[in-house]
Amino acid sequence: MSAKVHITIIGLGRIGTALGRALKHAASDQVYIVGHDKDPERARVAVREKAIDRGEWNLPRSVEGADLVILALPLSAIKETLTYIAEDLRPNAVVTDTAPLMVPPLRWAQDTLPQEVHFIPGHPIVRDVLPSSEVPSPDIFRDEFYCLGTTASAHPKAVKLLTDMLNLIGARPFFLQPEEHDALMAGVEQTPRVLALALLHAVTQSPGWRDMRKLAGVQFEAATYTTYTDAEGLVAELLSNREHVLSWLESMEKHLAHWRGLLEAGDEERLHEHVRVLLDAREQWLKAALAREWEEKGPQEKGFSFRHWLFGETFSRRWRERREK
């Protein structure tokens, strides 16, 4: 009986569970997945939903012998987790994460992990919004971009490993320098969150909030949505990318001043043109996002073996030794 590829998923929330389900759905006979979460109930649900083969409550023990470790954790939890698992990772293990920023996790990994362990930052772009009570589908990554951070020191075999994993689950690899990724994310993630907080601050501190709150509806709810329910995680994300966020806020100040000028001037024609162009731009973005159709879309690789995907030439000797036992 041949051995299976050993994968550990740390963090069994929405992304971790969906990744486990996607991998098991695509290659259940070739992978053995161990899951760890601080909440034992999440691990039980993950086993029941066939996202993992077993749960392991002991964090360092969960990564022992793992070929691939996926940290499906909030940004604020990654540094501490890397510290806990560093000594228990096997040589040539590949570690990745799913956080919305790449530079901080990469820096922590370089400071913490042994040289023979390869870290590649990752960030899945997931658009499906589900109630927290629902089990995420294994298809939420299909045709979606999954960012991988590439650097001059990135091990080619580790990059290839993760690229093939993404093809396996139907995702579309999007290669970016970590610094470039974080600069882009500041514009579409962190800055919108700061603007949401600023609006909340202005409105809830207004003397009229007592009555305004009774009138607030879908528009206010959408404009103040941050995806975070805890202050710790949101603050950690903002501070970790603050230079890029500050740059975007400077740009926003100029744009707000421009819009204020348009309103003060009362120029209906110019306002109409501005609004029309921007609404059209948003509509085009939404159409492309919902259809998963972007101009640069290319063919995905087909027909690879999961074992060959993971081991390739680098791990072929270890694979043969396993089979001979």
mmCIF file of C-alpha atoms in Angstrom:
data_model
loop_
_atom_site.group_PDB
_atom_site.id
_atom_site.type_symbol
_atom_site.label_atom_id
_atom_site.label_comp_id
_atom_site.label_asym_id
_atom_site.label_seq_id
_atom_site.Cartn_x
_atom_site.Cartn_y
_atom_site.Cartn_z
ATOM 1 C CA MET A 1 0.000 0.000 0.000
ATOM 2 C CA SER A 2 1.531 3.339 -1.066
ATOM 3 C CA ALA A 3 1.782 6.271 1.327
ATOM 4 C CA LYS A 4 -0.337 9.374 0.976
ATOM 5 C CA VAL A 5 0.799 12.964 0.821
ATOM 6 C CA HIS A 6 0.596 14.448 4.319
ATOM 7 C CA ILE A 7 -1.007 17.895 4.518
ATOM 8 C CA THR A 8 -1.716 19.851 7.692
ATOM 9 C CA ILE A 9 -4.261 22.660 7.757
ATOM 10 C CA ILE A 10 -4.001 24.946 10.781
ATOM 11 C CA GLY A 11 -7.200 26.924 11.206
ATOM 12 C CA LEU A 12 -10.492 25.271 10.306
ATOM 13 C CA GLY A 13 -12.635 28.290 9.658
ATOM 14 C CA ARG A 14 -14.181 29.060 6.302
ATOM 15 C CA ILE A 15 -10.972 29.049 4.214
ATOM 16 C CA GLY A 16 -9.270 26.136 5.971
ATOM 17 C CA THR A 17 -12.339 23.919 5.765
ATOM 18 C CA ALA A 18 -12.955 24.828 2.121
ATOM 19 C CA LEU A 19 -9.340 24.043 1.203
ATOM 20 C CA GLY A 20 -9.553 20.688 2.939
ATOM 21 C CA ARG A 21 -12.798 19.817 1.186
ATOM 22 C CA ALA A 22 -11.425 20.921 -2.186
ATOM 23 C CA LEU A 23 -8.269 18.831 -1.811
ATOM 24 C CA LYS A 24 -10.145 15.758 -0.590
ATOM 25 C CA HIS A 25 -12.695 16.146 -3.390
ATOM 26 C CA ALA A 26 -9.944 16.313 -6.026
ATOM 27 C CA ALA A 27 -7.520 13.711 -4.648
ATOM 28 C CA SER A 28 -9.032 11.875 -1.687
ATOM 29 C CA ASP A 29 -7.080 8.697 -2.424
ATOM 30 C CA GLN A 30 -3.753 10.523 -2.522
ATOM 31 C CA VAL A 31 -3.852 12.893 0.452
ATOM 32 C CA TYR A 32 -4.033 12.528 4.203
ATOM 33 C CA ILE A 33 -5.076 15.767 5.866
ATOM 34 C CA VAL A 34 -4.614 16.596 9.532
ATOM 35 C CA GLY A 35 -6.445 19.622 10.870
ATOM 36 C CA HIS A 36 -5.851 21.805 13.912
ATOM 37 C CA ASP A 37 -8.056 24.489 15.392
ATOM 38 C CA LYS A 38 -8.259 26.025 18.847
ATOM 39 C CA ASP A 39 -11.975 25.268 18.754
ATOM 40 C CA PRO A 40 -12.450 21.458 19.027
ATOM 41 C CA GLU A 41 -15.940 21.736 17.553
ATOM 42 C CA ARG A 42 -14.534 23.115 14.318
ATOM 43 C CA ALA A 43 -12.267 20.095 14.023
ATOM 44 C CA ARG A 44 -15.198 17.743 14.589
ATOM 45 C CA VAL A 45 -17.211 19.516 11.897
ATOM 46 C CA ALA A 46 -14.245 19.373 9.508
ATOM 47 C CA VAL A 47 -13.959 15.600 9.987
ATOM 48 C CA ARG A 48 -17.706 15.159 9.541
ATOM 49 C CA GLU A 49 -17.696 17.214 6.342
ATOM 50 C CA LYS A 50 -14.703 15.278 4.986
ATOM 51 C CA ALA A 51 -12.431 18.315 4.965
ATOM 52 C CA ILE A 52 -9.796 16.517 7.058
ATOM 53 C CA ASP A 53 -9.052 12.925 7.991
ATOM 54 C CA ARG A 54 -8.465 13.669 11.652
ATOM 55 C CA GLY A 55 -8.107 16.547 14.055
ATOM 56 C CA GLU A 56 -5.044 17.101 16.249
ATOM 57 C CA TRP A 57 -5.480 19.392 19.238
ATOM 58 C CA ASN A 58 -1.707 19.671 19.893
ATOM 59 C CA LEU A 59 -0.357 22.316 17.525
ATOM 60 C CA PRO A 60 3.314 21.208 17.216
ATOM 61 C CA ARG A 61 2.261 17.568 16.882
ATOM 62 C CA SER A 62 -0.136 18.439 14.067
ATOM 63 C CA VAL A 63 2.721 19.331 11.688
ATOM 64 C CA GLU A 64 4.981 16.356 12.410
ATOM 65 C CA GLY A 65 5.839 14.640 9.139
ATOM 66 C CA ALA A 66 3.754 17.067 7.071
ATOM 67 C CA ASP A 67 4.825 17.636 3.483
ATOM 68 C CA LEU A 68 2.696 20.765 3.213
ATOM 69 C CA VAL A 69 1.420 23.024 6.000
ATOM 70 C CA ILE A 70 -1.322 25.567 5.282
ATOM 71 C CA LEU A 71 -1.855 28.339 7.835
ATOM 72 C CA ALA A 72 -5.501 29.307 7.274
ATOM 73 C CA LEU A 73 -5.331 31.895 10.036
ATOM 74 C CA PRO A 74 -5.916 35.602 10.627
ATOM 75 C CA LEU A 75 -2.818 37.720 10.081
ATOM 76 C CA SER A 76 -2.623 38.418 13.819
ATOM 77 C CA ALA A 77 -2.171 34.703 14.618
ATOM 78 C CA ILE A 78 0.501 33.751 12.077
ATOM 79 C CA LYS A 79 3.677 34.946 13.813
ATOM 80 C CA GLU A 80 2.951 33.083 17.043
ATOM 81 C CA THR A 81 1.907 29.949 15.163
ATOM 82 C CA LEU A 82 5.143 29.887 13.155
ATOM 83 C CA THR A 83 7.084 30.074 16.410
ATOM 84 C CA TYR A 84 5.197 27.103 17.864
ATOM 85 C CA ILE A 85 5.612 24.818 14.844
ATOM 86 C CA ALA A 86 9.121 25.748 13.641
ATOM 87 C CA GLU A 87 11.019 23.000 15.462
ATOM 88 C CA ASP A 88 8.579 20.255 14.457
ATOM 89 C CA LEU A 89 8.596 20.822 10.692
ATOM 90 C CA ARG A 90 10.474 18.248 8.670
ATOM 91 C CA PRO A 91 13.282 19.279 6.270
ATOM 92 C CA ASN A 92 11.990 20.389 2.836
ATOM 93 C CA ALA A 93 8.479 20.917 4.173
ATOM 94 C CA VAL A 94 6.551 23.675 2.418
ATOM 95 C CA VAL A 95 4.571 26.185 4.486
ATOM 96 C CA THR A 96 2.051 28.672 3.124
ATOM 97 C CA ASP A 97 -0.662 30.910 4.538
ATOM 98 C CA THR A 98 -3.934 32.521 3.445
ATOM 99 C CA ALA A 99 -3.644 35.987 5.033
ATOM 100 C CA PRO A 100 -4.604 39.165 3.127
ATOM 101 C CA LEU A 101 -1.036 40.520 3.380
ATOM 102 C CA MET A 102 2.232 38.897 2.292
ATOM 103 C CA VAL A 103 5.155 40.970 3.519
ATOM 104 C CA PRO A 104 4.600 40.453 7.283
ATOM 105 C CA PRO A 105 4.142 36.629 7.121
ATOM 106 C CA LEU A 106 7.164 36.312 4.818
ATOM 107 C CA ARG A 107 9.301 38.329 7.226
ATOM 108 C CA TRP A 108 8.128 36.289 10.213
ATOM 109 C CA ALA A 109 8.838 33.046 8.378
ATOM 110 C CA GLN A 110 12.344 34.192 7.435
ATOM 111 C CA ASP A 111 13.022 35.075 11.074
ATOM 112 C CA THR A 112 11.502 31.907 12.526
ATOM 113 C CA LEU A 113 11.631 28.871 10.252
ATOM 114 C CA PRO A 114 14.691 26.669 9.636
ATOM 115 C CA GLN A 115 16.504 27.287 6.335
ATOM 116 C CA GLU A 116 15.507 23.867 5.004
ATOM 117 C CA VAL A 117 11.790 24.743 5.322
ATOM 118 C CA HIS A 118 10.277 26.682 2.410
ATOM 119 C CA PHE A 119 7.672 29.404 2.981
ATOM 120 C CA ILE A 120 5.565 30.844 0.155
ATOM 121 C CA PRO A 121 2.919 33.432 1.118
ATOM 122 C CA GLY A 122 -0.520 32.825 -0.349
ATOM 123 C CA HIS A 123 -3.814 34.710 -0.495
ATOM 124 C CA PRO A 124 -7.022 33.229 -1.956
ATOM 125 C CA ILE A 125 -9.536 35.682 -3.410
ATOM 126 C CA VAL A 126 -12.923 34.325 -2.333
ATOM 127 C CA ARG A 127 -16.098 36.162 -3.289
ATOM 128 C CA ASP A 128 -18.835 33.862 -1.991
ATOM 129 C CA VAL A 129 -20.245 35.200 1.277
ATOM 130 C CA LEU A 130 -21.845 32.536 3.465
ATOM 131 C CA PRO A 131 -23.471 32.623 6.893
ATOM 132 C CA SER A 132 -20.997 31.428 9.515
ATOM 133 C CA SER A 133 -23.234 28.429 10.204
ATOM 134 C CA GLU A 134 -22.899 27.049 6.657
ATOM 135 C CA VAL A 135 -20.142 24.657 5.601
ATOM 136 C CA PRO A 136 -18.146 26.234 2.749
ATOM 137 C CA SER A 137 -18.264 24.531 -0.628
ATOM 138 C CA PRO A 138 -15.112 22.906 -2.038
ATOM 139 C CA ASP A 139 -15.799 24.897 -5.220
ATOM 140 C CA ILE A 140 -15.357 28.401 -3.765
ATOM 141 C CA PHE A 141 -11.840 28.587 -5.244
ATOM 142 C CA ARG A 142 -12.858 27.453 -8.728
ATOM 143 C CA ASP A 143 -11.917 30.032 -11.377
ATOM 144 C CA GLU A 144 -10.934 32.494 -8.644
ATOM 145 C CA PHE A 145 -7.510 34.091 -8.367
ATOM 146 C CA TYR A 146 -5.220 32.690 -5.691
ATOM 147 C CA CYS A 147 -2.221 34.951 -5.107
ATOM 148 C CA LEU A 148 1.236 33.486 -4.536
ATOM 149 C CA GLY A 149 4.122 35.656 -3.371
ATOM 150 C CA THR A 150 7.305 35.129 -5.351
ATOM 151 C CA THR A 151 10.738 36.390 -4.367
ATOM 152 C CA ALA A 152 14.271 35.850 -5.641
ATOM 153 C CA SER A 153 14.858 33.410 -2.787
ATOM 154 C CA ALA A 154 11.657 31.405 -3.319
ATOM 155 C CA HIS A 155 12.413 27.721 -3.851
ATOM 156 C CA PRO A 156 11.267 26.793 -7.402
ATOM 157 C CA LYS A 157 10.001 23.389 -6.288
ATOM 158 C CA ALA A 158 7.907 24.985 -3.543
ATOM 159 C CA VAL A 159 6.394 27.470 -6.002
ATOM 160 C CA LYS A 160 5.647 24.634 -8.440
ATOM 161 C CA LEU A 161 4.097 22.577 -5.654
ATOM 162 C CA LEU A 162 1.645 25.321 -4.731
ATOM 163 C CA THR A 163 0.930 26.226 -8.344
ATOM 164 C CA ASP A 164 -0.081 22.654 -9.075
ATOM 165 C CA MET A 165 -2.192 22.521 -5.918
ATOM 166 C CA LEU A 166 -4.125 25.548 -7.107
ATOM 167 C CA ASN A 167 -4.675 23.982 -10.512
ATOM 168 C CA LEU A 168 -5.903 20.876 -8.726
ATOM 169 C CA ILE A 169 -8.625 22.751 -6.831
ATOM 170 C CA GLY A 170 -9.552 24.831 -9.868
ATOM 171 C CA ALA A 171 -8.043 28.126 -8.695
ATOM 172 C CA ARG A 172 -6.036 30.462 -10.907
ATOM 173 C CA PRO A 173 -2.481 31.200 -9.715
ATOM 174 C CA PHE A 174 -1.699 34.921 -9.636
ATOM 175 C CA PHE A 175 2.013 35.582 -9.087
ATOM 176 C CA LEU A 176 2.964 38.829 -7.380
ATOM 177 C CA GLN A 177 5.909 40.250 -5.510
ATOM 178 C CA PRO A 178 4.823 40.433 -1.835
ATOM 179 C CA GLU A 179 5.392 44.201 -1.694
ATOM 180 C CA GLU A 180 3.358 44.705 -4.873
ATOM 181 C CA HIS A 181 0.558 42.510 -3.529
ATOM 182 C CA ASP A 182 0.313 44.459 -0.285
ATOM 183 C CA ALA A 183 0.306 47.814 -2.095
ATOM 184 C CA LEU A 184 -2.598 46.652 -4.250
ATOM 185 C CA MET A 185 -4.459 45.178 -1.284
ATOM 186 C CA ALA A 186 -4.230 48.494 0.544
ATOM 187 C CA GLY A 187 -6.426 50.014 -2.149
ATOM 188 C CA VAL A 188 -9.101 47.326 -2.241
ATOM 189 C CA GLU A 189 -9.104 45.980 1.324
ATOM 190 C CA GLN A 190 -7.489 48.058 4.057
ATOM 191 C CA THR A 191 -8.372 51.541 2.781
ATOM 192 C CA PRO A 192 -12.075 50.670 2.329
ATOM 193 C CA ARG A 193 -12.038 49.429 5.919
ATOM 194 C CA VAL A 194 -10.539 52.684 7.180
ATOM 195 C CA LEU A 195 -13.163 54.622 5.222
ATOM 196 C CA ALA A 196 -15.879 52.443 6.751
ATOM 197 C CA LEU A 197 -14.513 53.152 10.224
ATOM 198 C CA ALA A 198 -14.254 56.874 9.475
ATOM 199 C CA LEU A 199 -17.886 56.964 8.361
ATOM 200 C CA LEU A 200 -18.939 55.069 11.482
ATOM 201 C CA HIS A 201 -16.923 57.470 13.609
ATOM 202 C CA ALA A 202 -18.441 60.568 12.024
ATOM 203 C CA VAL A 203 -22.025 59.350 12.068
ATOM 204 C CA THR A 204 -22.158 57.599 15.445
ATOM 205 C CA GLN A 205 -20.504 60.590 17.142
ATOM 206 C CA SER A 206 -22.996 62.979 15.579
ATOM 207 C CA PRO A 207 -25.626 64.506 17.907
ATOM 208 C CA GLY A 208 -28.230 63.216 15.469
ATOM 209 C CA TRP A 209 -27.155 59.565 15.683
ATOM 210 C CA ARG A 210 -29.948 58.705 18.100
ATOM 211 C CA ASP A 211 -32.464 59.354 15.329
ATOM 212 C CA MET A 212 -30.223 58.560 12.342
ATOM 213 C CA ARG A 213 -29.717 54.967 13.504
ATOM 214 C CA LYS A 214 -33.450 54.380 13.043
ATOM 215 C CA LEU A 215 -33.178 55.468 9.414
ATOM 216 C CA ALA A 216 -29.950 53.656 8.514
ATOM 217 C CA GLY A 217 -30.558 50.889 5.983
ATOM 218 C CA VAL A 218 -28.804 48.803 3.347
ATOM 219 C CA GLN A 219 -26.615 51.651 2.086
ATOM 220 C CA PHE A 220 -25.204 52.420 5.533
ATOM 221 C CA GLU A 221 -24.763 48.725 6.293
ATOM 222 C CA ALA A 222 -22.811 48.172 3.070
ATOM 223 C CA ALA A 223 -20.688 51.293 3.499
ATOM 224 C CA THR A 224 -19.623 50.360 7.053
ATOM 225 C CA TYR A 225 -18.970 46.643 6.461
ATOM 226 C CA THR A 226 -15.377 45.616 7.285
ATOM 227 C CA THR A 227 -15.599 41.747 7.369
ATOM 228 C CA TYR A 228 -14.033 41.907 10.849
ATOM 229 C CA THR A 229 -15.866 41.357 14.114
ATOM 230 C CA ASP A 230 -12.822 41.725 16.386
ATOM 231 C CA ALA A 231 -10.747 44.856 16.840
ATOM 232 C CA GLU A 232 -7.471 42.956 17.297
ATOM 233 C CA GLY A 233 -7.473 41.416 13.835
ATOM 234 C CA LEU A 234 -8.468 44.614 12.056
ATOM 235 C CA VAL A 235 -5.910 46.767 13.886
ATOM 236 C CA ALA A 236 -3.157 44.220 13.171
ATOM 237 C CA GLU A 237 -3.961 44.280 9.459
ATOM 238 C CA LEU A 238 -4.051 48.078 9.251
ATOM 239 C CA LEU A 239 -0.791 48.566 11.146
ATOM 240 C CA SER A 240 0.976 45.819 9.195
ATOM 241 C CA ASN A 241 0.292 47.648 5.924
ATOM 242 C CA ARG A 242 0.159 51.207 7.228
ATOM 243 C CA GLU A 243 2.624 52.786 4.755
ATOM 244 C CA HIS A 244 0.564 51.711 1.770
ATOM 245 C CA VAL A 245 -2.689 52.573 3.545
ATOM 246 C CA LEU A 246 -1.406 56.060 4.378
ATOM 247 C CA SER A 247 -0.521 56.580 0.731
ATOM 248 C CA TRP A 248 -4.035 55.583 -0.317
ATOM 249 C CA LEU A 249 -5.585 57.801 2.355
ATOM 250 C CA GLU A 250 -3.612 60.752 0.997
ATOM 251 C CA SER A 251 -5.076 59.996 -2.415
ATOM 252 C CA MET A 252 -8.557 59.701 -0.905
ATOM 253 C CA GLU A 253 -8.221 63.112 0.738
ATOM 254 C CA LYS A 254 -7.584 64.637 -2.692
ATOM 255 C CA HIS A 255 -10.534 62.806 -4.216
ATOM 256 C CA LEU A 256 -12.852 63.839 -1.382
ATOM 257 C CA ALA A 257 -11.749 67.445 -1.839
ATOM 258 C CA HIS A 258 -12.491 67.119 -5.551
ATOM 259 C CA TRP A 259 -15.988 65.787 -4.875
ATOM 260 C CA ARG A 260 -16.603 68.494 -2.322
ATOM 261 C CA GLY A 261 -15.651 71.041 -4.966
ATOM 262 C CA LEU A 262 -18.069 69.511 -7.460
ATOM 263 C CA LEU A 263 -20.918 69.663 -4.962
ATOM 264 C CA GLU A 264 -20.090 73.217 -3.875
ATOM 265 C CA ALA A 265 -20.045 74.343 -7.504
ATOM 266 C CA GLY A 266 -23.416 72.731 -8.097
ATOM 267 C CA ASP A 267 -22.370 71.773 -11.637
ATOM 268 C CA GLU A 268 -24.969 69.151 -12.494
ATOM 269 C CA GLU A 269 -23.438 68.311 -15.884
ATOM 270 C CA ARG A 270 -19.960 67.608 -14.490
ATOM 271 C CA LEU A 271 -21.395 65.665 -11.564
ATOM 272 C CA HIS A 272 -23.511 63.577 -13.906
ATOM 273 C CA GLU A 273 -20.495 62.757 -16.082
ATOM 274 C CA HIS A 274 -18.347 61.787 -13.084
ATOM 275 C CA VAL A 275 -21.051 59.566 -11.622
ATOM 276 C CA ARG A 276 -21.843 57.931 -14.967
ATOM 277 C CA VAL A 277 -18.208 57.027 -15.659
ATOM 278 C CA LEU A 278 -17.680 55.588 -12.180
ATOM 279 C CA LEU A 279 -20.915 53.601 -12.131
ATOM 280 C CA ASP A 280 -19.975 52.144 -15.519
ATOM 281 C CA ALA A 281 -16.523 51.209 -14.205
ATOM 282 C CA ARG A 282 -18.065 49.461 -11.205
ATOM 283 C CA GLU A 283 -20.541 47.618 -13.413
ATOM 284 C CA GLN A 284 -17.741 46.350 -15.671
ATOM 285 C CA TRP A 285 -15.744 45.172 -12.671
ATOM 286 C CA LEU A 286 -18.757 43.353 -11.202
ATOM 287 C CA LYS A 287 -19.526 41.641 -14.502
ATOM 288 C CA ALA A 288 -15.958 40.399 -14.829
ATOM 289 C CA ALA A 289 -15.811 39.308 -11.183
ATOM 290 C CA LEU A 290 -19.114 37.429 -11.259
ATOM 291 C CA ALA A 291 -18.340 35.740 -14.583
ATOM 292 C CA ARG A 292 -14.738 35.006 -13.524
ATOM 293 C CA GLU A 293 -13.725 36.235 -16.956
ATOM 294 C CA TRP A 294 -10.672 38.453 -17.168
ATOM 295 C CA GLU A 295 -8.719 39.287 -20.295
ATOM 296 C CA GLU A 296 -5.561 37.561 -19.107
ATOM 297 C CA LYS A 297 -7.276 34.236 -18.386
ATOM 298 C CA GLY A 298 -5.186 31.323 -19.643
ATOM 299 C CA PRO A 299 -5.486 27.528 -19.760
ATOM 300 C CA GLN A 300 -4.866 25.489 -16.628
ATOM 301 C CA GLU A 301 -2.586 22.489 -16.530
ATOM 302 C CA LYS A 302 -4.312 19.139 -16.685
ATOM 303 C CA GLY A 303 -3.527 15.551 -15.994
ATOM 304 C CA PHE A 304 -0.875 15.688 -13.274
ATOM 305 C CA SER A 305 -0.601 13.155 -10.481
ATOM 306 C CA PHE A 306 -0.960 14.583 -6.987
ATOM 307 C CA ARG A 307 2.053 12.589 -5.784
ATOM 308 C CA HIS A 308 4.156 13.817 -8.691
ATOM 309 C CA TRP A 309 2.757 17.293 -8.037
ATOM 310 C CA LEU A 310 4.027 17.297 -4.484
ATOM 311 C CA PHE A 311 7.249 15.355 -4.698
ATOM 312 C CA GLY A 312 8.574 15.812 -8.233
ATOM 313 C CA GLU A 313 12.321 15.320 -8.504
ATOM 314 C CA THR A 314 13.092 16.940 -5.176
ATOM 315 C CA PHE A 315 11.151 14.395 -3.148
ATOM 316 C CA SER A 316 11.325 11.387 -5.496
ATOM 317 C CA ARG A 317 13.978 9.610 -3.433
ATOM 318 C CA ARG A 318 11.925 9.949 -0.250
ATOM 319 C CA TRP A 319 8.850 8.720 -2.116
ATOM 320 C CA ARG A 320 10.668 5.586 -3.349
ATOM 321 C CA GLU A 321 11.912 4.882 0.176
ATOM 322 C CA ARG A 322 8.319 5.066 1.489
ATOM 323 C CA ARG A 323 7.071 2.639 -1.136
ATOM 324 C CA GLU A 324 9.837 0.112 -0.452
ATOM 325 C CA LYS A 325 8.971 -0.119 3.240
#
